[in-house]
Amino acid sequence: MVEKQLKDRIIETALTLFEKYGYHGVTVDRIVAECGASKGGFYHNFKSKDELLYHIHDVFITYVLNKAQEAYVKYKTPTKRLCAIIRSFVRVFHIYKPHITVFNQEAAYLKPEYAEKINEKREQYKQIIFQVLREGIEAKQFRTEVPVEIAGLSIIGMVNWMYKWYKPDGPMSIEQIATAFNDLILHSLLTEEAKRDEDISSFLLSHVGDE
Amino acid sequence: MVEKQLKDRIIETALTLFEKYGYHGVTVDRIVAECGASKGGFYHNFKSKDELLYHIHDVFITYVLNKAQEAYVKYKTPTKRLCAIIRSFVRVFHIYKPHITVFNQEAAYLKPEYAEKINEKREQYKQIIFQVLREGIEAKQFRTEVPVEIAGLSIIGMVNWMYKWYKPDGPMSIEQIATAFNDLILHSLLTEEAKRDEDISSFLLSHVGDE
DNA sequence: GCGTACAGACCAACTAGTCGGTTTGCTATC
DNA sequence: GATAGCAAACCGACTAGTTGGTCTGTACGC
C-alpha cells in the first residue's frame, strides 16, 4: 500500500473546500496550500481548474449510472427495478455527498466540451428512469394516469435535493431514508391492484436492492 | 406610468444573464453594458454585486412565502392546504424562473449577513409544509407512517428541481404540471379511507388553489 | 444652489496559468 | 549493489489579464 498520491489529495481537498465555499469561492492557491502541494503539482496533474471540476462531475455521474444499470439488469420487474435504482441513488449520497453537491451546484460552470460529456450520461440516467416507469405502466403495476416525464423528474428531483439537507450523522440512516423514499414513490405510482399483490407491495417498506 | 427605472432594468438584465451564465460568469461591466447603463448607475442603485444577488433572492422567497401563508389561511383542511401551497409554489416558476434558478444555484455565494435573512424565510417555508403534513396525519387524512421531514423535503425538492427542466413553452402548461404534482403527492400521502372520501379525493386531479 | 441620479475613466486586488528549475524513483549497466 | 542516466513528479516565483468597486464630474429637477 503506497501513500496517497498527490492527485487524490488535491481532489479530496478541493471537494471539501468546494462543498463549503463553492467552486468560485476557492482558489487554486488555496487548494494547494491546504493539502501541502504547489501550483506546479496541481498543473502537473490537471490541465486546468476546469478539468478538476469535470473530473469531480465525471466520477459521480459514472458511478451512479453504473449502479442504475446494474440494478436494472439484476431485477426483472418494474417495481423491483425502480426500488433498487432509487436505493442505489440514495446510497451514493453516503459516499459522494461532496461530489454531488458540486455536481448540482456548479454544473453551469463546466466548459462546453466537458458539459457535453456529462450531459450525455445525465441524459442516459434520466432515460433509465423513464424506461422503468413506462415498463411499470405497461405491466399494469403503475397507474396509467402517471405522466412518465413529470414522475421521473420528480423522483430525480426529490433524491437529488438531498444534497441540500442530508447529513451523514443525521437521525436517519441512509437505508432508512431510501426506504422512506421508496415507500412514498411506490404509493404514488402503484395501482390499487398492484398494492394488493403480495409480491409487489411487499417491497413497500422493505429493503429491495440490498446487496 | 413612468418609463422603466434603471434599477429594474439592471435587475432584469442581470437575471437573464445570471440564469444563462451563472452569477460568477457575468461581470458588472457586462450587466451595465447590456442594459445601456454605467458603472456609476449600477453602484448608485446597489451597494455591491452581492446586494444585487441578495435582492434577487429576497424577491423570490418573500413572494413564495407569502403565497404559502395566504393558501394556508384560505383553506381549512390539510389536503386542501397542501394542494394550494404546492400549486402556488409551482406557479411561481412561470413568473420567477430566472429568480429561482439564481436562488437555487447561487445561494452558497451569499455573504453571511444576507444569507442569514434568506435562510430565515427559507426555514419558515419549510415549517409551513411540515406543519400541514403534521396536521394531515393528525386528521387521519395522511398515512401515519409518513415521515414528516422526509416527505416535506421531498415535496420541496421535486418542485424546486423544476428549475432544471421547466420551459415556459414546453408541452405541459404550468397548471397541468401543478395538477400532476398534486396527484402524485396526494397518492403518496393519503390514507385509503381518505381516498375513498369524496370530499378529499376530489382534489386528486382537480385544480385546488385556482383563484 | 442643492440633492438625487447617473456617467465613465481609473485603480488596486486578486487569480488562473506559466516556466525554468529541482527532486524522486526507476532501470540498465558494469 | 553502486552508479549513471533519464523521465516523470513536483516546486514556487512570476505574469498578464480580469474584475469589483471608487471617485470626480455633470445634468437635471425643485
CSV table of C-alpha atoms (C1' of nucleotides) in Angstrom, one decimal:
chain,number,residue,atom,x,y,z
A,1,MET,CA,0.0,0.0,0.0
A,2,VAL,CA,1.6,3.2,-1.2
A,3,GLU,CA,0.9,6.5,0.4
A,4,LYS,CA,-1.9,8.6,-1.1
A,5,GLN,CA,-1.0,10.2,-4.4
A,6,LEU,CA,-1.0,13.9,-4.8
A,7,LYS,CA,-3.8,13.9,-7.4
A,8,ASP,CA,-6.1,12.2,-4.9
A,9,ARG,CA,-5.1,14.6,-2.2
A,10,ILE,CA,-5.8,17.5,-4.4
A,11,ILE,CA,-9.3,16.2,-5.3
A,12,GLU,CA,-10.1,15.4,-1.8
A,13,THR,CA,-9.1,18.8,-0.5
A,14,ALA,CA,-10.8,20.6,-3.4
A,15,LEU,CA,-14.0,18.7,-2.7
A,16,THR,CA,-14.1,19.7,0.9
A,17,LEU,CA,-13.5,23.3,0.0
A,18,PHE,CA,-15.9,23.4,-2.9
A,19,GLU,CA,-18.6,21.9,-0.9
A,20,LYS,CA,-18.2,24.6,1.7
A,21,TYR,CA,-17.3,27.7,-0.3
A,22,GLY,CA,-18.3,26.8,-3.9
A,23,TYR,CA,-16.1,26.4,-6.9
A,24,HIS,CA,-15.6,30.1,-7.4
A,25,GLY,CA,-15.1,30.7,-3.7
A,26,VAL,CA,-11.9,28.6,-3.7
A,27,THR,CA,-8.7,29.5,-5.5
A,28,VAL,CA,-6.2,27.1,-6.8
A,29,ASP,CA,-3.6,28.6,-4.4
A,30,ARG,CA,-5.9,27.8,-1.5
A,31,ILE,CA,-6.3,24.2,-2.6
A,32,VAL,CA,-2.6,23.5,-3.0
A,33,ALA,CA,-1.8,25.3,0.3
A,34,GLU,CA,-4.4,23.3,2.2
A,35,CYS,CA,-3.1,20.0,1.0
A,36,GLY,CA,0.5,20.8,1.2
A,37,ALA,CA,1.1,20.9,-2.5
A,38,SER,CA,2.2,23.5,-5.0
A,39,LYS,CA,1.0,25.3,-8.1
A,40,GLY,CA,3.3,23.1,-10.2
A,41,GLY,CA,2.0,20.0,-8.6
A,42,PHE,CA,-1.6,21.0,-9.4
A,43,TYR,CA,-1.0,21.8,-13.0
A,44,HIS,CA,1.1,18.7,-13.5
A,45,ASN,CA,-2.0,16.6,-12.6
A,46,PHE,CA,-4.7,18.8,-14.1
A,47,LYS,CA,-4.8,20.8,-17.3
A,48,SER,CA,-6.8,23.5,-15.6
A,49,LYS,CA,-9.1,24.2,-12.7
A,50,ASP,CA,-12.0,23.4,-15.1
A,51,GLU,CA,-10.6,19.9,-15.7
A,52,LEU,CA,-10.7,19.3,-11.9
A,53,LEU,CA,-14.3,20.4,-11.9
A,54,TYR,CA,-15.0,18.0,-14.8
A,55,HIS,CA,-13.2,15.2,-13.1
A,56,ILE,CA,-15.4,15.5,-10.0
A,57,HIS,CA,-18.6,15.6,-12.1
A,58,ASP,CA,-17.5,12.5,-14.0
A,59,VAL,CA,-16.6,10.4,-11.0
A,60,PHE,CA,-20.1,10.8,-9.6
A,61,ILE,CA,-22.2,10.5,-12.7
A,62,THR,CA,-20.3,7.5,-14.0
A,63,TYR,CA,-20.7,5.7,-10.7
A,64,VAL,CA,-24.4,6.4,-10.2
A,65,LEU,CA,-25.1,5.5,-13.9
A,66,ASN,CA,-23.3,2.2,-13.5
A,67,LYS,CA,-25.3,1.4,-10.3
A,68,ALA,CA,-28.6,2.1,-12.1
A,69,GLN,CA,-27.6,-0.1,-15.0
A,70,GLU,CA,-26.6,-2.9,-12.6
A,71,ALA,CA,-29.9,-2.6,-10.7
A,72,TYR,CA,-31.8,-2.7,-14.0
A,73,VAL,CA,-30.1,-5.9,-15.1
A,74,LYS,CA,-30.3,-7.6,-11.7
A,75,TYR,CA,-34.1,-7.3,-11.2
A,76,LYS,CA,-36.8,-8.2,-13.7
A,77,THR,CA,-40.0,-6.4,-12.6
A,78,PRO,CA,-40.5,-2.7,-12.9
A,79,THR,CA,-41.3,-2.2,-9.2
A,80,LYS,CA,-38.2,-4.1,-8.1
A,81,ARG,CA,-36.1,-2.3,-10.6
A,82,LEU,CA,-37.3,1.1,-9.6
A,83,CYS,CA,-36.8,0.5,-5.9
A,84,ALA,CA,-33.3,-0.8,-6.5
A,85,ILE,CA,-32.4,2.1,-8.7
A,86,ILE,CA,-33.7,4.6,-6.2
A,87,ARG,CA,-31.9,2.9,-3.3
A,88,SER,CA,-28.6,2.9,-5.2
A,89,PHE,CA,-29.2,6.5,-6.0
A,90,VAL,CA,-29.8,7.4,-2.4
A,91,ARG,CA,-26.9,5.4,-1.2
A,92,VAL,CA,-24.5,7.4,-3.3
A,93,PHE,CA,-25.0,10.4,-1.0
A,94,HIS,CA,-23.3,8.5,1.7
A,95,ILE,CA,-20.1,8.2,-0.2
A,96,TYR,CA,-20.2,11.0,-2.7
A,97,LYS,CA,-22.1,13.9,-1.0
A,98,PRO,CA,-19.4,16.5,-1.7
A,99,HIS,CA,-19.2,15.3,-5.4
A,100,ILE,CA,-23.0,15.5,-5.7
A,101,THR,CA,-23.1,19.0,-4.1
A,102,VAL,CA,-20.5,20.2,-6.7
A,103,PHE,CA,-22.4,18.3,-9.4
A,104,ASN,CA,-25.6,20.0,-8.6
A,105,GLN,CA,-24.3,23.5,-7.9
A,106,GLU,CA,-21.6,24.1,-10.4
A,107,ALA,CA,-22.7,22.2,-13.5
A,108,ALA,CA,-23.5,25.5,-15.1
A,109,TYR,CA,-19.8,26.5,-15.0
A,110,LEU,CA,-18.5,23.5,-16.9
A,111,LYS,CA,-16.8,24.4,-20.1
A,112,PRO,CA,-18.8,23.3,-23.2
A,113,GLU,CA,-16.6,20.4,-24.2
A,114,TYR,CA,-16.8,19.0,-20.6
A,115,ALA,CA,-20.5,19.8,-20.2
A,116,GLU,CA,-21.4,17.8,-23.3
A,117,LYS,CA,-19.8,14.6,-22.0
A,118,ILE,CA,-21.5,15.0,-18.6
A,119,ASN,CA,-24.9,15.8,-20.1
A,120,GLU,CA,-24.8,12.7,-22.2
A,121,LYS,CA,-24.5,10.5,-19.1
A,122,ARG,CA,-27.1,12.6,-17.2
A,123,GLU,CA,-29.5,12.0,-20.1
A,124,GLN,CA,-28.8,8.3,-20.0
A,125,TYR,CA,-29.7,8.2,-16.4
A,126,LYS,CA,-32.9,10.0,-17.0
A,127,GLN,CA,-33.9,7.6,-19.7
A,128,ILE,CA,-33.4,4.6,-17.5
A,129,ILE,CA,-35.8,6.0,-15.0
A,130,PHE,CA,-38.3,6.9,-17.7
A,131,GLN,CA,-37.9,3.4,-19.2
A,132,VAL,CA,-38.7,1.7,-15.9
A,133,LEU,CA,-41.7,3.9,-15.4
A,134,ARG,CA,-43.0,3.1,-18.9
A,135,GLU,CA,-42.5,-0.6,-18.2
A,136,GLY,CA,-44.3,-0.3,-14.9
A,137,ILE,CA,-47.3,1.3,-16.6
A,138,GLU,CA,-47.2,-1.3,-19.4
A,139,ALA,CA,-47.2,-4.1,-16.9
A,140,LYS,CA,-50.1,-2.6,-15.0
A,141,GLN,CA,-48.1,-2.2,-11.9
A,142,PHE,CA,-48.1,1.6,-12.1
A,143,ARG,CA,-51.2,3.7,-12.7
A,144,THR,CA,-51.9,4.7,-16.3
A,145,GLU,CA,-52.5,8.3,-15.4
A,146,VAL,CA,-49.0,8.8,-14.2
A,147,PRO,CA,-47.2,11.2,-16.5
A,148,VAL,CA,-43.8,9.5,-17.1
A,149,GLU,CA,-41.7,12.6,-17.5
A,150,ILE,CA,-43.1,14.5,-14.6
A,151,ALA,CA,-42.9,11.5,-12.3
A,152,GLY,CA,-39.4,10.7,-13.5
A,153,LEU,CA,-38.1,14.2,-13.0
A,154,SER,CA,-39.9,14.3,-9.6
A,155,ILE,CA,-38.0,11.3,-8.5
A,156,ILE,CA,-34.7,12.6,-9.7
A,157,GLY,CA,-35.5,15.9,-8.1
A,158,MET,CA,-36.5,14.7,-4.7
A,159,VAL,CA,-33.5,12.5,-4.4
A,160,ASN,CA,-31.0,15.0,-5.8
A,161,TRP,CA,-32.4,17.6,-3.4
A,162,MET,CA,-30.9,15.5,-0.6
A,163,TYR,CA,-27.6,17.4,-1.2
A,164,LYS,CA,-29.2,20.4,0.5
A,165,TRP,CA,-30.2,18.6,3.7
A,166,TYR,CA,-28.6,15.2,4.1
A,167,LYS,CA,-26.1,14.9,6.9
A,168,PRO,CA,-24.3,11.6,7.2
A,169,ASP,CA,-24.6,11.8,11.0
A,170,GLY,CA,-28.3,12.8,11.0
A,171,PRO,CA,-31.0,11.0,12.9
A,172,MET,CA,-31.9,8.7,10.0
A,173,SER,CA,-29.6,6.2,8.3
A,174,ILE,CA,-29.1,6.3,4.6
A,175,GLU,CA,-31.0,3.0,4.4
A,176,GLN,CA,-33.9,4.4,6.3
A,177,ILE,CA,-34.1,7.4,4.0
A,178,ALA,CA,-34.0,5.1,1.0
A,179,THR,CA,-36.8,3.0,2.4
A,180,ALA,CA,-38.9,6.1,3.1
A,181,PHE,CA,-38.4,7.4,-0.4
A,182,ASN,CA,-39.4,4.1,-1.9
A,183,ASP,CA,-42.4,4.0,0.2
A,184,LEU,CA,-43.6,7.4,-0.9
A,185,ILE,CA,-42.8,6.8,-4.5
A,186,LEU,CA,-44.4,3.4,-4.7
A,187,HIS,CA,-47.6,4.7,-3.0
A,188,SER,CA,-47.8,7.5,-5.6
A,189,LEU,CA,-47.2,5.1,-8.6
A,190,LEU,CA,-48.7,1.7,-7.8
A,191,THR,CA,-52.2,0.8,-8.9
A,192,GLU,CA,-54.7,-0.5,-6.3
A,193,GLU,CA,-54.4,-4.0,-7.7
A,194,ALA,CA,-50.6,-3.9,-7.5
A,195,LYS,CA,-50.8,-2.8,-3.9
A,196,ARG,CA,-53.0,-5.8,-3.1
A,197,ASP,CA,-50.5,-8.1,-4.9
A,198,GLU,CA,-48.4,-9.5,-2.1
A,199,ASP,CA,-45.3,-10.0,-4.3
A,200,ILE,CA,-45.3,-6.3,-5.4
A,201,SER,CA,-46.4,-4.5,-2.3
A,202,SER,CA,-44.1,-6.4,-0.1
A,203,PHE,CA,-41.4,-4.1,-1.3
A,204,LEU,CA,-43.2,-1.1,0.1
A,205,LEU,CA,-41.3,-0.9,3.3
A,206,SER,CA,-38.6,-3.5,2.7
A,207,HIS,CA,-35.1,-3.1,1.5
A,208,VAL,CA,-35.1,-4.1,-2.1
A,209,GLY,CA,-31.7,-3.6,-3.5
A,210,ASP,CA,-29.7,-4.6,-0.5
A,211,GLU,CA,-26.6,-6.5,-1.6
B,1,MET,CA,-46.9,55.3,-16.0
B,2,VAL,CA,-43.3,56.3,-16.0
B,3,GLU,CA,-40.6,54.6,-18.1
B,4,LYS,CA,-38.9,51.7,-16.5
B,5,GLN,CA,-36.4,52.8,-13.9
B,6,LEU,CA,-32.8,51.9,-14.2
B,7,LYS,CA,-32.8,49.7,-11.1
B,8,ASP,CA,-35.4,47.5,-12.6
B,9,ARG,CA,-33.6,47.3,-15.9
B,10,ILE,CA,-30.4,46.3,-14.2
B,11,ILE,CA,-32.2,43.5,-12.2
B,12,GLU,CA,-33.9,42.2,-15.3
B,13,THR,CA,-30.8,42.2,-17.4
B,14,ALA,CA,-28.8,40.6,-14.6
B,15,LEU,CA,-31.4,37.9,-14.1
B,16,THR,CA,-31.3,36.9,-17.8
B,17,LEU,CA,-27.5,36.8,-17.8
B,18,PHE,CA,-27.2,35.0,-14.4
B,19,GLU,CA,-29.7,32.4,-15.5
B,20,LYS,CA,-27.6,31.6,-18.6
B,21,TYR,CA,-24.0,32.1,-17.4
B,22,GLY,CA,-24.3,32.0,-13.6
B,23,TYR,CA,-23.5,34.7,-11.1
B,24,HIS,CA,-19.8,34.3,-11.4
B,25,GLY,CA,-20.0,34.1,-15.2
B,26,VAL,CA,-21.3,37.6,-15.5
B,27,THR,CA,-19.4,40.8,-14.7
B,28,VAL,CA,-20.8,44.0,-13.5
B,29,ASP,CA,-19.4,45.6,-16.7
B,30,ARG,CA,-21.4,43.1,-18.8
B,31,ILE,CA,-24.6,43.8,-17.0
B,32,VAL,CA,-24.4,47.6,-17.4
B,33,ALA,CA,-23.3,47.3,-21.0
B,34,GLU,CA,-26.1,45.0,-21.8
B,35,CYS,CA,-28.8,47.3,-20.4
B,36,GLY,CA,-27.2,50.6,-21.5
B,37,ALA,CA,-26.2,51.8,-18.1
B,38,SER,CA,-22.9,52.6,-16.5
B,39,LYS,CA,-20.8,51.5,-13.6
B,40,GLY,CA,-21.9,54.7,-11.7
B,41,GLY,CA,-25.5,53.9,-12.3
B,42,PHE,CA,-25.1,50.4,-11.0
B,43,TYR,CA,-23.3,51.4,-7.8
B,44,HIS,CA,-25.8,54.2,-7.3
B,45,ASN,CA,-28.6,51.6,-7.0
B,46,PHE,CA,-26.7,48.8,-5.4
B,47,LYS,CA,-24.1,48.8,-2.7
B,48,SER,CA,-22.4,45.9,-4.3
B,49,LYS,CA,-22.8,43.0,-6.7
B,50,ASP,CA,-23.6,40.9,-3.7
B,51,GLU,CA,-26.5,43.1,-2.8
B,52,LEU,CA,-28.0,42.6,-6.2
B,53,LEU,CA,-27.7,38.8,-5.6
B,54,TYR,CA,-29.4,39.2,-2.3
B,55,HIS,CA,-32.2,41.3,-3.8
B,56,ILE,CA,-33.0,38.6,-6.4
B,57,HIS,CA,-33.1,36.0,-3.6
B,58,ASP,CA,-35.3,38.1,-1.5
B,59,VAL,CA,-37.9,39.0,-4.1
B,60,PHE,CA,-38.5,35.3,-4.8
B,61,ILE,CA,-38.5,33.9,-1.3
B,62,THR,CA,-40.7,36.7,0.0
B,63,TYR,CA,-43.2,36.2,-2.7
B,64,VAL,CA,-43.4,32.4,-2.4
B,65,LEU,CA,-43.6,32.6,1.4
B,66,ASN,CA,-46.5,35.0,1.2
B,67,LYS,CA,-48.3,32.8,-1.3
B,68,ALA,CA,-47.9,29.8,1.0
B,69,GLN,CA,-49.2,31.7,4.0
B,70,GLU,CA,-52.2,33.0,2.0
B,71,ALA,CA,-53.0,29.5,0.9
B,72,TYR,CA,-52.7,28.2,4.4
B,73,VAL,CA,-55.2,30.8,5.7
B,74,LYS,CA,-57.6,30.5,2.8
B,75,TYR,CA,-58.2,26.7,3.2
B,76,LYS,CA,-59.1,24.9,6.3
B,77,THR,CA,-58.2,21.2,5.7
B,78,PRO,CA,-54.7,19.7,5.4
B,79,THR,CA,-55.3,18.3,2.0
B,80,LYS,CA,-56.7,21.4,0.5
B,81,ARG,CA,-54.0,23.5,2.2
B,82,LEU,CA,-51.2,21.3,0.8
B,83,CYS,CA,-52.6,21.2,-2.7
B,84,ALA,CA,-53.0,25.0,-2.7
B,85,ILE,CA,-49.5,25.6,-1.4
B,86,ILE,CA,-48.0,23.2,-3.9
B,87,ARG,CA,-49.9,24.8,-6.7
B,88,SER,CA,-48.8,28.3,-5.7
B,89,PHE,CA,-45.2,27.0,-5.5
B,90,VAL,CA,-45.3,25.5,-8.9
B,91,ARG,CA,-46.9,28.6,-10.4
B,92,VAL,CA,-44.1,30.8,-9.3
B,93,PHE,CA,-41.9,29.2,-11.8
B,94,HIS,CA,-44.0,30.8,-14.5
B,95,ILE,CA,-43.1,34.3,-13.4
B,96,TYR,CA,-39.9,33.9,-11.5
B,97,LYS,CA,-38.0,31.1,-13.2
B,98,PRO,CA,-34.8,33.2,-13.5
B,99,HIS,CA,-35.0,34.3,-9.9
B,100,ILE,CA,-35.5,30.7,-8.8
B,101,THR,CA,-32.6,29.4,-10.9
B,102,VAL,CA,-30.3,32.0,-9.2
B,103,PHE,CA,-31.9,31.2,-5.8
B,104,ASN,CA,-31.1,27.5,-6.1
B,105,GLN,CA,-27.7,27.8,-7.8
B,106,GLU,CA,-26.0,30.7,-6.1
B,107,ALA,CA,-27.3,30.7,-2.6
B,108,ALA,CA,-23.9,29.4,-1.5
B,109,TYR,CA,-22.3,32.7,-2.6
B,110,LEU,CA,-24.5,35.0,-0.5
B,111,LYS,CA,-22.5,36.9,2.1
B,112,PRO,CA,-23.2,35.8,5.6
B,113,GLU,CA,-25.3,38.8,6.6
B,114,TYR,CA,-27.5,38.3,3.6
B,115,ALA,CA,-27.6,34.5,3.8
B,116,GLU,CA,-29.0,34.7,7.3
B,117,LYS,CA,-32.0,36.8,6.3
B,118,ILE,CA,-32.7,34.4,3.4
B,119,ASN,CA,-32.3,31.3,5.4
B,120,GLU,CA,-34.8,32.6,8.0
B,121,LYS,CA,-37.5,32.8,5.3
B,122,ARG,CA,-36.5,29.5,3.7
B,123,GLU,CA,-36.8,27.9,7.1
B,124,GLN,CA,-40.3,29.4,7.6
B,125,TYR,CA,-41.4,28.0,4.3
B,126,LYS,CA,-40.2,24.5,5.3
B,127,GLN,CA,-42.0,24.8,8.6
B,128,ILE,CA,-45.3,25.6,6.9
B,129,ILE,CA,-45.0,22.4,4.8
B,130,PHE,CA,-44.1,20.3,7.8
B,131,GLN,CA,-47.0,21.8,9.8
B,132,VAL,CA,-49.5,20.9,7.1
B,133,LEU,CA,-48.2,17.4,6.9
B,134,ARG,CA,-48.4,17.0,10.7
B,135,GLU,CA,-52.0,18.3,10.6
B,136,GLY,CA,-52.8,15.9,7.8
B,137,ILE,CA,-51.5,13.0,9.8
B,138,GLU,CA,-53.3,14.2,12.9
B,139,ALA,CA,-56.6,14.5,11.0
B,140,LYS,CA,-56.1,11.0,9.6
B,141,GLN,CA,-56.1,12.3,6.1
B,142,PHE,CA,-52.4,11.4,5.6
B,143,ARG,CA,-50.9,8.0,6.4
B,144,THR,CA,-49.3,7.7,9.9
B,145,GLU,CA,-46.2,6.0,8.5
B,146,VAL,CA,-45.3,9.1,6.5
B,147,PRO,CA,-42.1,10.6,7.9
B,148,VAL,CA,-42.9,14.4,8.0
B,149,GLU,CA,-39.4,15.7,7.4
B,150,ILE,CA,-38.5,13.3,4.5
B,151,ALA,CA,-41.9,13.8,2.9
B,152,GLY,CA,-41.7,17.6,3.3
B,153,LEU,CA,-38.2,17.8,1.9
B,154,SER,CA,-39.2,15.5,-1.0
B,155,ILE,CA,-42.0,17.9,-1.9
B,156,ILE,CA,-39.7,20.9,-1.8
B,157,GLY,CA,-37.1,19.0,-3.7
B,158,MET,CA,-39.3,17.8,-6.5
B,159,VAL,CA,-40.8,21.2,-7.1
B,160,ASN,CA,-37.6,23.1,-6.8
B,161,TRP,CA,-36.0,20.8,-9.2
B,162,MET,CA,-38.2,22.2,-11.9
B,163,TYR,CA,-35.7,25.0,-12.3
B,164,LYS,CA,-33.5,22.3,-14.1
B,165,TRP,CA,-36.2,21.3,-16.6
B,166,TYR,CA,-39.2,23.6,-16.8
B,167,LYS,CA,-39.6,25.6,-20.0
B,168,PRO,CA,-42.5,28.1,-20.1
B,169,ASP,CA,-43.2,27.0,-23.7
B,170,GLY,CA,-43.0,23.3,-23.0
B,171,PRO,CA,-45.7,20.8,-23.9
B,172,MET,CA,-47.4,21.0,-20.5
B,173,SER,CA,-48.9,24.1,-19.0
B,174,ILE,CA,-47.9,25.2,-15.5
B,175,GLU,CA,-51.4,24.3,-14.3
B,176,GLN,CA,-51.1,20.8,-15.7
B,177,ILE,CA,-47.8,20.3,-14.0
B,178,ALA,CA,-49.2,21.5,-10.7
B,179,THR,CA,-52.0,19.1,-11.1
B,180,ALA,CA,-49.7,16.2,-11.9
B,181,PHE,CA,-47.5,17.0,-8.8
B,182,ASN,CA,-50.6,17.2,-6.6
B,183,ASP,CA,-51.8,13.9,-7.9
B,184,LEU,CA,-48.5,12.2,-7.2
B,185,ILE,CA,-48.1,13.7,-3.8
B,186,LEU,CA,-51.6,13.0,-2.6
B,187,HIS,CA,-51.4,9.4,-3.7
B,188,SER,CA,-48.3,9.0,-1.7
B,189,LEU,CA,-49.7,10.7,1.4
B,190,LEU,CA,-53.5,9.9,1.6
B,191,THR,CA,-54.8,7.0,3.7
B,192,GLU,CA,-57.1,4.5,1.9
B,193,GLU,CA,-60.0,5.9,3.8
B,194,ALA,CA,-59.2,9.5,2.8
B,195,LYS,CA,-59.0,8.4,-0.8
B,196,ARG,CA,-62.5,6.9,-0.6
B,197,ASP,CA,-63.8,10.2,1.0
B,198,GLU,CA,-65.3,12.1,-1.9
B,199,ASP,CA,-64.6,15.5,-0.4
B,200,ILE,CA,-60.9,14.8,0.0
B,201,SER,CA,-60.1,12.7,-3.0
B,202,SER,CA,-62.0,15.0,-5.3
B,203,PHE,CA,-58.9,17.2,-5.2
B,204,LEU,CA,-56.7,14.4,-6.7
B,205,LEU,CA,-56.9,15.6,-10.2
B,206,SER,CA,-58.7,19.0,-9.8
B,207,HIS,CA,-57.3,22.5,-9.6
B,208,VAL,CA,-57.4,23.3,-5.9
B,209,GLY,CA,-55.9,26.7,-5.5
B,210,ASP,CA,-57.2,28.3,-8.6
B,211,GLU,CA,-58.1,31.9,-7.9
C,1,DG,C1',-27.9,76.2,-5.3
C,2,DC,C1',-28.5,71.8,-3.7
C,3,DG,C1',-29.5,67.0,-3.5
C,4,DT,C1',-30.5,62.9,-6.4
C,5,DA,C1',-29.4,60.2,-10.5
C,6,DC,C1',-26.2,58.8,-13.4
C,7,DA,C1',-21.7,58.8,-16.4
C,8,DG,C1',-17.1,56.8,-17.3
C,9,DA,C1',-12.2,56.9,-16.6
C,10,DC,C1',-9.3,54.8,-13.2
C,11,DC,C1',-7.4,51.7,-9.6
C,12,DA,C1',-6.0,48.0,-6.6
C,13,DA,C1',-6.6,43.4,-5.7
C,14,DC,C1',-6.9,39.0,-7.0
C,15,DT,C1',-6.2,34.7,-9.6
C,16,DA,C1',-5.6,31.2,-13.3
C,17,DG,C1',-2.0,29.7,-15.5
C,18,DT,C1',3.4,29.6,-16.9
C,19,DC,C1',8.0,28.3,-16.8
C,20,DG,C1',12.7,27.4,-15.6
C,21,DG,C1',14.5,24.6,-12.2
C,22,DT,C1',14.9,20.7,-8.5
C,23,DT,C1',13.8,16.3,-6.5
C,24,DT,C1',12.5,11.5,-6.8
C,25,DG,C1',12.2,6.9,-8.4
C,26,DC,C1',13.1,3.6,-11.8
C,27,DT,C1',16.2,1.0,-14.9
C,28,DA,C1',20.1,-0.5,-17.4
C,29,DT,C1',24.9,-1.3,-17.0
C,30,DC,C1',29.1,-2.6,-15.1
D,1,DG,C1',25.0,-3.2,-5.4
D,2,DA,C1',26.8,1.0,-6.7
D,3,DT,C1',26.1,4.3,-10.2
D,4,DA,C1',24.9,6.8,-14.1
D,5,DG,C1',21.1,8.4,-16.9
D,6,DC,C1',16.6,9.9,-17.5
D,7,DA,C1',11.8,10.9,-17.3
D,8,DA,C1',8.1,11.9,-14.6
D,9,DA,C1',6.6,14.3,-10.5
D,10,DC,C1',6.7,18.4,-8.2
D,11,DC,C1',8.1,23.2,-6.7
D,12,DG,C1',7.2,28.4,-6.3
D,13,DA,C1',8.2,33.0,-8.0
D,14,DC,C1',6.3,35.5,-11.6
D,15,DT,C1',2.9,37.4,-15.1
D,16,DA,C1',-0.9,39.1,-17.6
D,17,DG,C1',-5.4,39.7,-17.6
D,18,DT,C1',-9.6,40.4,-15.3
D,19,DT,C1',-13.0,42.4,-12.2
D,20,DG,C1',-15.4,44.6,-8.3
D,21,DG,C1',-15.5,48.9,-6.7
D,22,DT,C1',-14.2,54.1,-6.3
D,23,DC,C1',-14.1,58.9,-7.5
D,24,DT,C1',-14.6,63.0,-9.8
D,25,DG,C1',-17.6,65.2,-12.6
D,26,DT,C1',-22.2,66.5,-14.9
D,27,DA,C1',-27.2,67.0,-15.9
D,28,DC,C1',-31.5,68.0,-14.0
D,29,DG,C1',-35.4,68.8,-11.1
D,30,DC,C1',-37.1,71.6,-7.3
